[in-house]
A tleap script that builds the chain and sets N, CA, C and O, in Angstrom:
source leaprc.protein.ff14SB
mol = sequence {
  NGLN VAL GLN LEU VAL GLU SER GLY GLY GLY
  LEU VAL GLN ALA GLY ASP SER LEU ARG LEU
  SER CYS ALA ALA SER GLY ARG SER PHE GLY
  THR TYR ALA MET GLY TRP PHE ARG GLN ALA
  PRO GLY LYS GLU ARG GLU PHE VAL ALA ALA
  ILE ASN TRP TYR GLY ASP ASN THR TYR TYR
  VAL ASP SER VAL LYS GLY ARG PHE THR ILE
  SER ARG ASP ASN ASN GLU LYS THR MET TYR
  LEU GLN MET ASN SER LEU LYS PRO GLU ASP
  THR ALA VAL TYR TYR CYS ALA ALA MET ARG
  THR LEU SER SER ASP TYR GLY THR LEU ALA
  ARG ARG GLU TYR ASP TYR TRP GLY GLN GLY
  THR GLN VAL THR VAL SER CSER
}
set mol.1.N position { 1.299 -17.564 8.161 }
set mol.1.CA position { 1.104 -17.363 6.726 }
set mol.1.C position { 0.000 -16.334 6.515 }
set mol.1.O position { -1.061 -16.418 7.133 }
set mol.2.N position { 0.247 -15.377 5.653 }
set mol.2.CA position { -0.727 -14.333 5.325 }
set mol.2.C position { -0.903 -14.298 3.819 }
set mol.2.O position { 0.074 -14.304 3.069 }
set mol.3.N position { -2.132 -14.262 3.388 }
set mol.3.CA position { -2.429 -14.086 1.966 }
set mol.3.C position { -3.075 -12.721 1.776 }
set mol.3.O position { -3.931 -12.312 2.559 }
set mol.4.N position { -2.656 -12.024 0.731 }
set mol.4.CA position { -3.119 -10.666 0.472 }
set mol.4.C position { -3.758 -10.603 -0.904 }
set mol.4.O position { -3.224 -11.136 -1.877 }
set mol.5.N position { -4.902 -9.948 -0.973 }
set mol.5.CA position { -5.604 -9.799 -2.247 }
set mol.5.C position { -5.977 -8.332 -2.422 }
set mol.5.O position { -6.726 -7.768 -1.625 }
set mol.6.N position { -5.440 -7.722 -3.482 }
set mol.6.CA position { -5.756 -6.333 -3.782 }
set mol.6.C position { -6.991 -6.241 -4.682 }
set mol.6.O position { -7.297 -7.158 -5.442 }
set mol.7.N position { -7.675 -5.131 -4.575 }
set mol.7.CA position { -8.802 -4.849 -5.463 }
set mol.7.C position { -8.976 -3.343 -5.563 }
set mol.7.O position { -8.411 -2.588 -4.772 }
set mol.8.N position { -9.764 -2.914 -6.542 }
set mol.8.CA position { -10.093 -1.505 -6.664 }
set mol.8.C position { -9.382 -0.763 -7.768 }
set mol.8.O position { -9.654 0.416 -7.995 }
set mol.9.N position { -8.474 -1.430 -8.463 }
set mol.9.CA position { -7.789 -0.760 -9.560 }
set mol.9.C position { -8.715 -0.542 -10.743 }
set mol.9.O position { -9.842 -1.038 -10.771 }
set mol.10.N position { -8.221 0.207 -11.719 }
set mol.10.CA position { -9.029 0.447 -12.901 }
set mol.10.C position { -8.440 1.528 -13.777 }
set mol.10.O position { -7.320 1.995 -13.565 }
set mol.11.N position { -9.234 1.917 -14.779 }
set mol.11.CA position { -8.845 2.970 -15.714 }
set mol.11.C position { -9.630 4.230 -15.380 }
set mol.11.O position { -10.861 4.220 -15.389 }
set mol.12.N position { -8.925 5.308 -15.087 }
set mol.12.CA position { -9.571 6.575 -14.750 }
set mol.12.C position { -8.873 7.708 -15.501 }
set mol.12.O position { -7.823 7.524 -16.116 }
set mol.13.N position { -9.492 8.881 -15.426 }
set mol.13.CA position { -8.890 10.060 -16.043 }
set mol.13.C position { -8.110 10.854 -15.003 }
set mol.13.O position { -8.344 10.741 -13.800 }
set mol.14.N position { -7.193 11.648 -15.492 }
set mol.14.CA position { -6.420 12.505 -14.595 }
set mol.14.C position { -7.367 13.364 -13.759 }
set mol.14.O position { -8.335 13.927 -14.270 }
set mol.15.N position { -7.065 13.451 -12.464 }
set mol.15.CA position { -7.898 14.204 -11.548 }
set mol.15.C position { -8.933 13.374 -10.814 }
set mol.15.O position { -9.517 13.830 -9.830 }
set mol.16.N position { -9.162 12.168 -11.284 }
set mol.16.CA position { -10.138 11.280 -10.639 }
set mol.16.C position { -9.560 10.640 -9.383 }
set mol.16.O position { -8.394 10.835 -9.038 }
set mol.17.N position { -10.405 9.878 -8.718 }
set mol.17.CA position { -10.010 9.183 -7.487 }
set mol.17.C position { -10.266 7.687 -7.617 }
set mol.17.O position { -11.130 7.249 -8.377 }
set mol.18.N position { -9.498 6.921 -6.861 }
set mol.18.CA position { -9.701 5.478 -6.720 }
set mol.18.C position { -9.381 5.103 -5.285 }
set mol.18.O position { -8.581 5.761 -4.619 }
set mol.19.N position { -10.011 4.043 -4.821 }
set mol.19.CA position { -9.640 3.492 -3.523 }
set mol.19.C position { -9.267 2.035 -3.704 }
set mol.19.O position { -10.080 1.213 -4.126 }
set mol.20.N position { -8.026 1.733 -3.377 }
set mol.20.CA position { -7.555 0.356 -3.409 }
set mol.20.C position { -7.793 -0.287 -2.053 }
set mol.20.O position { -7.703 0.360 -1.009 }
set mol.21.N position { -8.096 -1.572 -2.096 }
set mol.21.CA position { -8.249 -2.358 -0.870 }
set mol.21.C position { -7.288 -3.528 -0.909 }
set mol.21.O position { -6.950 -4.041 -1.976 }
set mol.22.N position { -6.860 -3.937 0.256 }
set mol.22.CA position { -5.997 -5.105 0.400 }
set mol.22.C position { -6.587 -5.946 1.527 }
set mol.22.O position { -6.501 -5.580 2.699 }
set mol.23.N position { -7.179 -7.060 1.163 }
set mol.23.CA position { -7.792 -7.955 2.138 }
set mol.23.C position { -6.801 -9.033 2.535 }
set mol.23.O position { -6.195 -9.673 1.675 }
set mol.24.N position { -6.637 -9.235 3.821 }
set mol.24.CA position { -5.685 -10.213 4.328 }
set mol.24.C position { -6.407 -11.395 4.948 }
set mol.24.O position { -7.452 -11.244 5.581 }
set mol.25.N position { -5.842 -12.552 4.760 }
set mol.25.CA position { -6.326 -13.739 5.440 }
set mol.25.C position { -5.196 -14.262 6.308 }
set mol.25.O position { -4.029 -13.946 6.080 }
set mol.26.N position { -5.540 -15.046 7.286 }
set mol.26.CA position { -4.532 -15.539 8.198 }
set mol.26.C position { -4.665 -14.872 9.552 }
set mol.26.O position { -5.531 -14.025 9.770 }
set mol.27.N position { -3.803 -15.267 10.439 }
set mol.27.CA position { -3.899 -14.791 11.816 }
set mol.27.C position { -2.996 -13.602 12.072 }
set mol.27.O position { -2.052 -13.341 11.325 }
set mol.28.N position { -3.300 -12.895 13.131 }
set mol.28.CA position { -2.413 -11.847 13.655 }
set mol.28.C position { -2.201 -10.691 12.702 }
set mol.28.O position { -1.110 -10.122 12.659 }
set mol.29.N position { -3.220 -10.330 11.934 }
set mol.29.CA position { -3.099 -9.190 11.015 }
set mol.29.C position { -2.655 -7.954 11.774 }
set mol.29.O position { -1.893 -7.145 11.246 }
set mol.30.N position { -3.116 -7.798 12.992 }
set mol.30.CA position { -2.798 -6.609 13.764 }
set mol.30.C position { -1.351 -6.498 14.178 }
set mol.30.O position { -0.950 -5.458 14.699 }
set mol.31.N position { -0.558 -7.516 13.969 }
set mol.31.CA position { 0.865 -7.455 14.316 }
set mol.31.C position { 1.737 -7.200 13.092 }
set mol.31.O position { 2.965 -7.239 13.176 }
set mol.32.N position { 1.100 -6.942 11.963 }
set mol.32.CA position { 1.835 -6.699 10.726 }
set mol.32.C position { 1.789 -5.225 10.349 }
set mol.32.O position { 0.725 -4.607 10.374 }
set mol.33.N position { 2.931 -4.668 10.003 }
set mol.33.CA position { 2.943 -3.395 9.297 }
set mol.33.C position { 2.555 -3.682 7.852 }
set mol.33.O position { 2.815 -4.769 7.334 }
set mol.34.N position { 1.937 -2.708 7.211 }
set mol.34.CA position { 1.460 -2.895 5.851 }
set mol.34.C position { 1.988 -1.795 4.950 }
set mol.34.O position { 2.214 -0.666 5.385 }
set mol.35.N position { 2.180 -2.144 3.692 }
set mol.35.CA position { 2.684 -1.149 2.757 }
set mol.35.C position { 2.059 -1.291 1.382 }
set mol.35.O position { 1.554 -2.350 1.009 }
set mol.36.N position { 2.106 -0.205 0.647 }
set mol.36.CA position { 1.735 -0.198 -0.771 }
set mol.36.C position { 2.979 0.147 -1.585 }
set mol.36.O position { 3.722 1.075 -1.265 }
set mol.37.N position { 3.177 -0.616 -2.626 }
set mol.37.CA position { 4.246 -0.374 -3.579 }
set mol.37.C position { 3.639 -0.334 -4.977 }
set mol.37.O position { 2.513 -0.788 -5.180 }
set mol.38.N position { 4.374 0.201 -5.927 }
set mol.38.CA position { 3.886 0.207 -7.303 }
set mol.38.C position { 5.034 -0.012 -8.268 }
set mol.38.O position { 6.190 0.288 -7.971 }
set mol.39.N position { 4.690 -0.537 -9.421 }
set mol.39.CA position { 5.692 -0.789 -10.441 }
set mol.39.C position { 5.126 -0.405 -11.800 }
set mol.39.O position { 4.150 -0.986 -12.274 }
set mol.40.N position { 5.752 0.575 -12.406 }
set mol.40.CA position { 5.380 0.995 -13.746 }
set mol.40.C position { 6.204 0.220 -14.760 }
set mol.40.O position { 7.271 -0.289 -14.419 }
set mol.41.N position { 5.731 0.116 -16.012 }
set mol.41.CA position { 6.483 -0.624 -17.031 }
set mol.41.C position { 7.896 -0.100 -17.185 }
set mol.41.O position { 8.115 1.103 -17.329 }
set mol.42.N position { 8.855 -1.018 -17.153 }
set mol.42.CA position { 10.244 -0.642 -17.349 }
set mol.42.C position { 10.905 -0.007 -16.152 }
set mol.42.O position { 12.050 0.436 -16.234 }
set mol.43.N position { 10.191 0.044 -15.029 }
set mol.43.CA position { 10.766 0.662 -13.827 }
set mol.43.C position { 10.791 -0.322 -12.678 }
set mol.43.O position { 10.108 -1.346 -12.690 }
set mol.44.N position { 11.594 0.015 -11.688 }
set mol.44.CA position { 11.664 -0.819 -10.497 }
set mol.44.C position { 10.434 -0.589 -9.618 }
set mol.44.O position { 9.788 0.457 -9.683 }
set mol.45.N position { 10.138 -1.575 -8.810 }
set mol.45.CA position { 9.053 -1.418 -7.850 }
set mol.45.C position { 9.453 -0.361 -6.832 }
set mol.45.O position { 10.565 -0.391 -6.303 }
set mol.46.N position { 8.545 0.576 -6.556 }
set mol.46.CA position { 8.871 1.646 -5.631 }
set mol.46.C position { 7.875 1.712 -4.483 }
set mol.46.O position { 6.713 1.325 -4.606 }
set mol.47.N position { 8.368 2.209 -3.382 }
set mol.47.CA position { 7.555 2.425 -2.188 }
set mol.47.C position { 6.558 3.547 -2.442 }
set mol.47.O position { 6.903 4.569 -3.036 }
set mol.48.N position { 5.319 3.355 -1.991 }
set mol.48.CA position { 4.293 4.387 -2.102 }
set mol.48.C position { 3.864 4.881 -0.729 }
set mol.48.O position { 3.875 6.083 -0.463 }
set mol.49.N position { 3.482 3.944 0.152 }
set mol.49.CA position { 2.978 4.330 1.464 }
set mol.49.C position { 3.077 3.147 2.403 }
set mol.49.O position { 3.106 1.995 1.969 }
set mol.50.N position { 3.127 3.439 3.696 }
set mol.50.CA position { 3.167 2.386 4.698 }
set mol.50.C position { 2.430 2.834 5.944 }
set mol.50.O position { 2.281 4.027 6.206 }
set mol.51.N position { 1.973 1.853 6.706 }
set mol.51.CA position { 1.256 2.124 7.951 }
set mol.51.C position { 1.695 1.093 8.971 }
set mol.51.O position { 1.842 -0.088 8.654 }
set mol.52.N position { 1.905 1.547 10.199 }
set mol.52.CA position { 2.390 0.610 11.204 }
set mol.52.C position { 1.261 -0.286 11.690 }
set mol.52.O position { 0.114 -0.136 11.268 }
set mol.53.N position { 1.584 -1.209 12.567 }
set mol.53.CA position { 0.638 -2.240 12.981 }
set mol.53.C position { -0.613 -1.654 13.616 }
set mol.53.O position { -1.706 -2.196 13.451 }
set mol.54.N position { -0.461 -0.557 14.336 }
set mol.54.CA position { -1.594 0.003 15.057 }
set mol.54.C position { -2.390 0.985 14.202 }
set mol.54.O position { -3.575 1.217 14.440 }
set mol.55.N position { -1.723 1.551 13.210 }
set mol.55.CA position { -2.397 2.506 12.345 }
set mol.55.C position { -2.195 3.954 12.720 }
set mol.55.O position { -2.856 4.833 12.167 }
set mol.56.N position { -1.287 4.224 13.657 }
set mol.56.CA position { -1.104 5.616 14.080 }
set mol.56.C position { 0.156 6.250 13.517 }
set mol.56.O position { 0.479 7.392 13.843 }
set mol.57.N position { 0.861 5.520 12.679 }
set mol.57.CA position { 2.014 6.087 11.971 }
set mol.57.C position { 1.891 5.745 10.492 }
set mol.57.O position { 1.725 4.581 10.128 }
set mol.58.N position { 1.971 6.751 9.658 }
set mol.58.CA position { 1.893 6.544 8.217 }
set mol.58.C position { 3.024 7.277 7.521 }
set mol.58.O position { 3.509 8.301 8.003 }
set mol.59.N position { 3.436 6.744 6.388 }
set mol.59.CA position { 4.528 7.334 5.614 }
set mol.59.C position { 4.169 7.289 4.142 }
set mol.59.O position { 3.462 6.388 3.689 }
set mol.60.N position { 4.667 8.276 3.395 }
set mol.60.CA position { 4.372 8.374 1.975 }
set mol.60.C position { 5.612 8.792 1.197 }
set mol.60.O position { 6.469 9.511 1.710 }
set mol.61.N position { 5.695 8.339 -0.026 }
set mol.61.CA position { 6.706 8.870 -0.936 }
set mol.61.C position { 6.301 10.305 -1.273 }
set mol.61.O position { 5.111 10.618 -1.317 }
set mol.62.N position { 7.264 11.161 -1.506 }
set mol.62.CA position { 6.973 12.583 -1.706 }
set mol.62.C position { 5.972 12.832 -2.831 }
set mol.62.O position { 5.159 13.752 -2.742 }
set mol.63.N position { 6.024 12.035 -3.871 }
set mol.63.CA position { 5.198 12.294 -5.049 }
set mol.63.C position { 3.706 12.083 -4.810 }
set mol.63.O position { 2.893 12.507 -5.632 }
set mol.64.N position { 3.325 11.442 -3.710 }
set mol.64.CA position { 1.899 11.203 -3.442 }
set mol.64.C position { 1.419 11.918 -2.188 }
set mol.64.O position { 0.231 11.860 -1.868 }
set mol.65.N position { 2.300 12.579 -1.482 }
set mol.65.CA position { 1.901 13.276 -0.258 }
set mol.65.C position { 0.830 14.319 -0.563 }
set mol.65.O position { 0.946 15.091 -1.514 }
set mol.66.N position { -0.215 14.324 0.264 }
set mol.66.CA position { -1.307 15.259 0.056 }
set mol.66.C position { -2.366 14.757 -0.904 }
set mol.66.O position { -3.442 15.347 -0.995 }
set mol.67.N position { -2.084 13.672 -1.629 }
set mol.67.CA position { -3.057 13.109 -2.576 }
set mol.67.C position { -3.527 11.722 -2.165 }
set mol.67.O position { -4.689 11.374 -2.372 }
set mol.68.N position { -2.631 10.925 -1.584 }
set mol.68.CA position { -2.953 9.547 -1.198 }
set mol.68.C position { -3.065 9.455 0.319 }
set mol.68.O position { -2.379 10.172 1.047 }
set mol.69.N position { -3.934 8.566 0.784 }
set mol.69.CA position { -4.082 8.308 2.209 }
set mol.69.C position { -4.148 6.809 2.443 }
set mol.69.O position { -4.986 6.113 1.870 }
set mol.70.N position { -3.257 6.326 3.291 }
set mol.70.CA position { -3.255 4.916 3.656 }
set mol.70.C position { -3.971 4.755 4.989 }
set mol.70.O position { -3.844 5.596 5.879 }
set mol.71.N position { -4.717 3.678 5.119 }
set mol.71.CA position { -5.425 3.406 6.366 }
set mol.71.C position { -5.613 1.907 6.503 }
set mol.71.O position { -5.377 1.156 5.556 }
set mol.72.N position { -6.037 1.472 7.676 }
set mol.72.CA position { -6.263 0.052 7.901 }
set mol.72.C position { -7.384 -0.147 8.899 }
set mol.72.O position { -7.657 0.713 9.737 }
set mol.73.N position { -8.021 -1.285 8.794 }
set mol.73.CA position { -9.058 -1.704 9.733 }
set mol.73.C position { -8.647 -3.082 10.213 }
set mol.73.O position { -8.841 -4.074 9.510 }
set mol.74.N position { -8.083 -3.148 11.399 }
set mol.74.CA position { -7.582 -4.436 11.895 }
set mol.74.C position { -8.708 -5.418 12.175 }
set mol.74.O position { -8.511 -6.628 12.063 }
set mol.75.N position { -9.870 -4.924 12.532 }
set mol.75.CA position { -11.000 -5.833 12.763 }
set mol.75.C position { -11.434 -6.510 11.470 }
set mol.75.O position { -11.829 -7.676 11.472 }
set mol.76.N position { -11.358 -5.775 10.371 }
set mol.76.CA position { -11.742 -6.309 9.069 }
set mol.76.C position { -10.563 -6.907 8.314 }
set mol.76.O position { -10.739 -7.443 7.220 }
set mol.77.N position { -9.367 -6.823 8.881 }
set mol.77.CA position { -8.155 -7.338 8.230 }
set mol.77.C position { -7.990 -6.755 6.826 }
set mol.77.O position { -7.703 -7.472 5.868 }
set mol.78.N position { -8.173 -5.473 6.733 }
set mol.78.CA position { -8.121 -4.819 5.434 }
set mol.78.C position { -7.333 -3.527 5.524 }
set mol.78.O position { -7.404 -2.803 6.517 }
set mol.79.N position { -6.584 -3.252 4.474 }
set mol.79.CA position { -5.851 -2.003 4.349 }
set mol.79.C position { -6.371 -1.288 3.103 }
set mol.79.O position { -6.822 -1.919 2.147 }
set mol.80.N position { -6.298 0.030 3.139 }
set mol.80.CA position { -6.821 0.830 2.042 }
set mol.80.C position { -5.779 1.838 1.565 }
set mol.80.O position { -4.879 2.236 2.305 }
set mol.81.N position { -5.930 2.230 0.320 }
set mol.81.CA position { -5.170 3.353 -0.212 }
set mol.81.C position { -6.142 4.234 -0.989 }
set mol.81.O position { -6.558 3.887 -2.095 }
set mol.82.N position { -6.500 5.373 -0.407 }
set mol.82.CA position { -7.350 6.344 -1.082 }
set mol.82.C position { -6.459 7.217 -1.949 }
set mol.82.O position { -5.540 7.869 -1.452 }
set mol.83.N position { -6.733 7.227 -3.228 }
set mol.83.CA position { -5.909 7.977 -4.175 }
set mol.83.C position { -6.755 9.059 -4.826 }
set mol.83.O position { -7.697 8.763 -5.561 }
set mol.84.N position { -6.421 10.297 -4.557 }
set mol.84.CA position { -7.131 11.440 -5.116 }
set mol.84.C position { -6.230 12.198 -6.086 }
set mol.84.O position { -5.009 12.038 -6.077 }
set mol.85.N position { -6.841 13.011 -6.909 }
set mol.85.CA position { -6.090 13.845 -7.874 }
set mol.85.C position { -5.064 13.016 -8.632 }
set mol.85.O position { -3.891 13.377 -8.718 }
set mol.86.N position { -5.517 11.927 -9.165 }
set mol.86.CA position { -4.597 11.015 -9.854 }
set mol.86.C position { -3.984 11.661 -11.081 }
set mol.86.O position { -4.606 12.470 -11.769 }
set mol.87.N position { -2.733 11.272 -11.334 }
set mol.87.CA position { -1.968 11.796 -12.457 }
set mol.87.C position { -1.540 10.637 -13.356 }
set mol.87.O position { -1.460 9.496 -12.901 }
set mol.88.N position { -1.270 10.918 -14.608 }
set mol.88.CA position { -0.808 9.836 -15.501 }
set mol.88.C position { 0.430 9.118 -14.963 }
set mol.88.O position { 0.597 7.921 -15.195 }
set mol.89.N position { 1.288 9.827 -14.256 }
set mol.89.CA position { 2.496 9.204 -13.715 }
set mol.89.C position { 2.215 8.263 -12.548 }
set mol.89.O position { 3.122 7.587 -12.062 }
set mol.90.N position { 0.963 8.217 -12.098 }
set mol.90.CA position { 0.580 7.239 -11.071 }
set mol.90.C position { 0.248 5.885 -11.697 }
set mol.90.O position { 0.013 4.914 -10.979 }
set mol.91.N position { 0.226 5.814 -12.999 }
set mol.91.CA position { -0.074 4.559 -13.678 }
set mol.91.C position { 0.962 3.496 -13.330 }
set mol.91.O position { 2.162 3.702 -13.508 }
set mol.92.N position { 0.486 2.360 -12.833 }
set mol.92.CA position { 1.374 1.279 -12.405 }
set mol.92.C position { 0.527 0.112 -11.907 }
set mol.92.O position { -0.689 0.223 -11.747 }
set mol.93.N position { 1.196 -0.995 -11.671 }
set mol.93.CA position { 0.586 -2.082 -10.904 }
set mol.93.C position { 0.876 -1.803 -9.440 }
set mol.93.O position { 2.026 -1.590 -9.055 }
set mol.94.N position { -0.160 -1.804 -8.633 }
set mol.94.CA position { -0.031 -1.525 -7.210 }
set mol.94.C position { -0.093 -2.825 -6.417 }
set mol.94.O position { -0.983 -3.654 -6.607 }
set mol.95.N position { 0.874 -2.975 -5.529 }
set mol.95.CA position { 0.979 -4.173 -4.712 }
set mol.95.C position { 0.838 -3.813 -3.240 }
set mol.95.O position { 1.382 -2.806 -2.788 }
set mol.96.N position { 0.116 -4.626 -2.501 }
set mol.96.CA position { 0.146 -4.461 -1.059 }
set mol.96.C position { 1.086 -5.506 -0.475 }
set mol.96.O position { 1.321 -6.554 -1.076 }
set mol.97.N position { 1.613 -5.209 0.691 }
set mol.97.CA position { 2.601 -6.063 1.319 }
set mol.97.C position { 2.449 -6.014 2.826 }
set mol.97.O position { 1.978 -5.026 3.390 }
set mol.98.N position { 2.858 -7.101 3.467 }
set mol.98.CA position { 2.763 -7.214 4.922 }
set mol.98.C position { 4.112 -7.602 5.500 }
set mol.98.O position { 4.814 -8.461 4.967 }
set mol.99.N position { 4.458 -6.953 6.595 }
set mol.99.CA position { 5.708 -7.222 7.299 }
set mol.99.C position { 5.395 -7.464 8.763 }
set mol.99.O position { 4.752 -6.641 9.415 }
set mol.100.N position { 5.851 -8.596 9.274 }
set mol.100.CA position { 5.574 -8.902 10.676 }
set mol.100.C position { 6.550 -8.119 11.534 }
set mol.100.O position { 7.679 -8.548 11.771 }
set mol.101.N position { 6.091 -6.955 11.999 }
set mol.101.CA position { 6.912 -6.104 12.837 }
set mol.101.C position { 6.033 -5.139 13.612 }
set mol.101.O position { 4.988 -4.707 13.126 }
set mol.102.N position { 6.461 -4.807 14.814 }
set mol.102.CA position { 5.796 -3.780 15.604 }
set mol.102.C position { 6.548 -2.453 15.489 }
set mol.102.O position { 6.242 -1.486 16.187 }
set mol.103.N position { 7.529 -2.427 14.601 }
set mol.103.CA position { 8.298 -1.206 14.381 }
set mol.103.C position { 7.449 -0.169 13.684 }
set mol.103.O position { 6.580 -0.490 12.874 }
set mol.104.N position { 7.719 1.091 14.017 }
set mol.104.CA position { 7.099 2.212 13.318 }
set mol.104.C position { 8.146 3.038 12.590 }
set mol.104.O position { 7.885 4.174 12.194 }
set mol.105.N position { 9.326 2.468 12.415 }
set mol.105.CA position { 10.449 3.183 11.826 }
set mol.105.C position { 10.289 3.309 10.313 }
set mol.105.O position { 10.070 2.316 9.619 }
set mol.106.N position { 10.401 4.550 9.805 }
set mol.106.CA position { 10.248 4.777 8.370 }
set mol.106.C position { 11.256 3.949 7.574 }
set mol.106.O position { 10.907 3.351 6.556 }
set mol.107.N position { 12.489 3.915 8.034 }
set mol.107.CA position { 13.520 3.186 7.306 }
set mol.107.C position { 13.201 1.713 7.149 }
set mol.107.O position { 13.589 1.083 6.165 }
set mol.108.N position { 12.498 1.174 8.118 }
set mol.108.CA position { 12.106 -0.235 8.053 }
set mol.108.C position { 10.920 -0.422 7.119 }
set mol.108.O position { 10.923 -1.318 6.274 }
set mol.109.N position { 9.909 0.423 7.270 }
set mol.109.CA position { 8.666 0.225 6.533 }
set mol.109.C position { 8.755 0.640 5.072 }
set mol.109.O position { 7.934 0.200 4.267 }
set mol.110.N position { 9.718 1.466 4.706 }
set mol.110.CA position { 9.833 1.917 3.317 }
set mol.110.C position { 10.686 0.989 2.469 }
set mol.110.O position { 10.736 1.141 1.249 }
set mol.111.N position { 11.354 0.036 3.095 }
set mol.111.CA position { 12.158 -0.911 2.321 }
set mol.111.C position { 11.252 -1.945 1.691 }
set mol.111.O position { 10.092 -2.072 2.082 }
set mol.112.N position { 11.759 -2.683 0.726 }
set mol.112.CA position { 10.959 -3.701 0.047 }
set mol.112.C position { 11.052 -5.059 0.732 }
set mol.112.O position { 10.635 -6.067 0.161 }
set mol.113.N position { 11.589 -5.099 1.940 }
set mol.113.CA position { 11.816 -6.379 2.608 }
set mol.113.C position { 10.597 -6.825 3.393 }
set mol.113.O position { 10.674 -7.098 4.591 }
set mol.114.N position { 9.462 -6.894 2.694 }
set mol.114.CA position { 8.238 -7.352 3.313 }
set mol.114.C position { 8.139 -8.872 3.213 }
set mol.114.O position { 8.751 -9.500 2.349 }
set mol.115.N position { 7.360 -9.436 4.112 }
set mol.115.CA position { 7.257 -10.888 4.198 }
set mol.115.C position { 6.263 -11.469 3.199 }
set mol.115.O position { 6.471 -12.565 2.679 }
set mol.116.N position { 5.194 -10.746 2.932 }
set mol.116.CA position { 4.135 -11.259 2.069 }
set mol.116.C position { 3.716 -10.168 1.088 }
set mol.116.O position { 3.729 -8.978 1.402 }
set mol.117.N position { 3.341 -10.616 -0.112 }
set mol.117.CA position { 2.933 -9.698 -1.178 }
set mol.117.C position { 1.644 -10.184 -1.827 }
set mol.117.O position { 1.388 -11.385 -1.922 }
set mol.118.N position { 0.839 -9.221 -2.271 }
set mol.118.CA position { -0.317 -9.557 -3.072 }
set mol.118.C position { 0.069 -9.707 -4.530 }
set mol.118.O position { 1.232 -9.558 -4.906 }
set mol.119.N position { -0.931 -10.004 -5.340 }
set mol.119.CA position { -0.684 -10.261 -6.764 }
set mol.119.C position { -0.686 -8.984 -7.597 }
set mol.119.O position { -0.259 -8.995 -8.751 }
set mol.120.N position { -1.163 -7.888 -7.021 }
set mol.120.CA position { -1.144 -6.605 -7.711 }
set mol.120.C position { -2.463 -6.266 -8.373 }
set mol.120.O position { -3.224 -7.152 -8.761 }
set mol.121.N position { -2.725 -4.979 -8.497 }
set mol.121.CA position { -3.903 -4.491 -9.202 }
set mol.121.C position { -3.475 -3.318 -10.081 }
set mol.121.O position { -2.718 -2.448 -9.650 }
set mol.122.N position { -3.966 -3.307 -11.314 }
set mol.122.CA position { -3.534 -2.300 -12.286 }
set mol.122.C position { -4.303 -0.997 -12.082 }
set mol.122.O position { -5.528 -0.989 -11.959 }
set mol.123.N position { -3.562 0.085 -12.051 }
set mol.123.CA position { -4.142 1.434 -12.039 }
set mol.123.C position { -3.624 2.164 -13.270 }
set mol.123.O position { -2.416 2.307 -13.459 }
set mol.124.N position { -4.543 2.621 -14.097 }
set mol.124.CA position { -4.174 3.346 -15.298 }
set mol.124.C position { -4.866 4.706 -15.291 }
set mol.124.O position { -6.089 4.792 -15.176 }
set mol.125.N position { -4.073 5.758 -15.415 }
set mol.125.CA position { -4.605 7.118 -15.399 }
set mol.125.C position { -4.332 7.751 -16.756 }
set mol.125.O position { -3.181 7.925 -17.155 }
set mol.126.N position { -5.398 8.088 -17.451 }
set mol.126.CA position { -5.244 8.705 -18.771 }
set mol.126.C position { -5.240 10.226 -18.633 }
set mol.126.O position { -5.841 10.792 -17.720 }
set mol.127.N position { -4.545 10.859 -19.564 }
set mol.127.CA position { -4.434 12.327 -19.515 }
set mol.127.C position { -5.569 13.000 -20.262 }
set mol.127.O position { -5.628 14.228 -20.320 }
savepdb mol mol.pdb
quit
């Protein structure tokens, strides 16, 4: 069993930065791939970024490439999403998720079939 708690969301202006954190509790954090998803009002939850269990493979949706960076600290059982050059279209509730897999396959990590989800943190970017 893994519990995930996101933090770091808030209200910022376009061009600003935020860093989201996802703290995990439970055992074997290092055997889980981790992902960030987001859901804007009236839209489906979409994949944002993922990182494999070891942290040496990362993937991003095209709209955030070059602006967002996903990382993890297995010793601290924490995952991060550094978001730079934020745009109003980044406004959404951001969720972190954990999948028990040693796979580094993009097709696996970009799907929404994760085992555990956090409660979400709101990110609002004003223009």
